[in-house]
Amino acid sequence: MVAYVEDAGVFIETSRRFEIPVATLILKIRYFNDLRRMMSDRQLQLLLQIASEVIKSSTRDNDITYILENEDPTWAILLYTNATGGRIAGQRAKDAFEKRIKESPELVNLAISMVVGVSEWNAEEMSNPYDLMNDGIKETQYDV
């Protein structure tokens, strides 16, 4: 989280200086705590590996990925894009995740999905990187 906040500050300053939009994606595994109780250690390890690989492979080289929370795995990505571009990147990650889960014999029979929240930096409504991150986390609650 410390790295995310520091890097988000750089992204935000670059956004201000060069008028480039900045967004963050927050990605989580839906109902992770419930799934964890039903899964073997091997399945859990495989699930987290797939999620991490998909998130990293679904982004551009200059998008930076972070793990914000370990207990309820929460990833964040900083991107130079607007909210629309962020939603496209988020959907790409969700689609790739769903495909990988369906291809996994150990996970295919579990109801596993990813939720994504997108937040675009808004200097009028946000004052620091935590505002951007928290707005993205809040948006995961509305992803269906």
XYZ file of C-alpha atoms in Angstrom:
144
model
C 0.000 0.000 0.000
C 2.874 2.377 0.743
C 4.276 1.902 -2.766
C 0.811 2.432 -4.279
C 0.296 5.717 -2.399
C 3.759 7.004 -3.315
C 3.408 6.045 -6.976
C -0.144 7.387 -7.147
C 1.244 10.734 -5.995
C 3.655 10.683 -8.961
C 0.855 9.671 -11.364
C -1.378 12.461 -9.996
C 1.357 15.092 -10.287
C 2.061 13.970 -13.869
C -1.670 14.189 -14.545
C -1.804 17.764 -13.250
C 1.321 18.845 -15.057
C 0.606 17.344 -18.466
C -3.201 17.070 -18.328
C -3.097 13.278 -18.714
C -5.973 11.351 -17.151
C -5.123 8.929 -14.338
C -7.282 6.073 -13.134
C -6.960 3.199 -10.756
C -8.421 -0.274 -11.015
C -9.171 -2.186 -7.851
C -9.577 -5.929 -8.385
C -10.850 -8.494 -5.916
C -12.112 -12.060 -5.982
C -15.836 -12.033 -5.273
C -16.745 -13.759 -1.972
C -13.120 -14.659 -1.328
C -13.568 -15.379 2.383
C -16.414 -17.805 1.678
C -14.438 -19.481 -1.101
C -11.386 -19.834 1.133
C -13.380 -21.952 3.590
C -14.512 -24.309 0.800
C -11.181 -24.691 -0.999
C -8.157 -26.855 -0.386
C -4.794 -25.158 0.121
C -3.807 -26.260 -3.388
C -6.943 -24.721 -4.918
C -6.418 -21.504 -2.973
C -2.814 -21.237 -4.111
C -3.852 -21.891 -7.717
C -6.621 -19.284 -7.541
C -4.275 -16.584 -6.252
C -1.644 -17.500 -8.823
C -4.153 -17.279 -11.677
C -5.505 -13.951 -10.427
C -2.035 -12.425 -10.143
C -0.933 -13.693 -13.558
C -4.115 -12.497 -15.256
C -3.960 -9.062 -13.675
C -0.343 -8.596 -14.710
C -0.826 -9.948 -18.243
C -3.993 -7.895 -18.874
C -2.265 -4.546 -18.457
C 0.138 -2.478 -20.501
C 3.839 -2.306 -19.683
C 3.555 1.158 -18.147
C 0.608 0.218 -15.893
C 1.800 -0.608 -12.393
C 0.206 -3.395 -10.336
C 0.115 -3.566 -6.529
C -1.255 -5.924 -3.899
C -3.042 -3.747 -1.347
C -4.409 -6.430 0.959
C -3.388 -10.026 1.607
C -6.199 -11.327 3.833
C -8.913 -10.403 1.344
C -6.696 -10.230 -1.734
C -7.036 -6.807 -3.279
C -4.977 -5.679 -6.230
C -4.659 -2.153 -7.595
C -3.402 -0.914 -10.926
C -2.430 2.667 -11.735
C -3.069 3.638 -15.341
C -2.694 6.690 -17.525
C -6.238 6.609 -18.857
C -9.712 7.906 -18.113
C -12.510 5.965 -16.405
C -13.733 4.579 -19.739
C -10.289 3.199 -20.560
C -10.068 1.845 -17.026
C -13.359 -0.006 -17.444
C -12.077 -1.536 -20.694
C -8.889 -2.709 -18.954
C -10.930 -4.024 -16.029
C -13.246 -5.958 -18.319
C -10.252 -7.405 -20.144
C -8.867 -8.663 -16.808
C -12.244 -10.094 -15.756
C -12.681 -11.902 -19.075
C -9.166 -13.363 -18.959
C -9.713 -14.449 -15.339
C -13.001 -16.150 -16.175
C -11.368 -17.964 -19.093
C -8.461 -19.195 -16.962
C -10.829 -20.415 -14.221
C -12.871 -22.356 -16.792
C -9.657 -23.940 -18.101
C -8.614 -25.090 -14.631
C -9.922 -28.564 -13.741
C -9.354 -27.820 -10.043
C -11.412 -24.603 -10.032
C -13.982 -24.907 -12.820
C -16.714 -26.291 -10.529
C -16.515 -23.383 -8.071
C -18.415 -20.130 -8.537
C -15.375 -17.876 -8.828
C -15.477 -14.406 -10.313
C -13.579 -11.147 -10.133
C -14.958 -7.752 -9.214
C -13.425 -4.538 -10.496
C -13.777 -0.961 -9.352
C -12.575 1.951 -11.468
C -11.857 5.439 -10.248
C -10.523 8.375 -12.240
C -8.531 11.104 -10.508
C -10.671 14.203 -10.002
C -8.743 17.126 -8.492
C -11.967 18.907 -7.548
C -13.292 15.995 -5.477
C -10.081 14.247 -4.393
C -7.169 15.612 -2.439
C -4.737 12.690 -2.116
C -3.949 9.178 -3.397
C -6.039 7.597 -0.626
C -9.137 9.275 -2.071
C -8.442 7.690 -5.463
C -7.823 4.263 -3.929
C -10.842 4.388 -1.596
C -13.137 5.469 -4.413
C -11.940 2.510 -6.482
C -12.524 0.146 -3.554
C -16.012 1.570 -3.101
C -16.722 0.990 -6.793
C -16.016 -2.743 -6.422
C -19.250 -2.941 -4.413
C -21.233 -1.921 -7.510
C -19.590 -4.326 -9.975
C -22.069 -6.999 -11.017
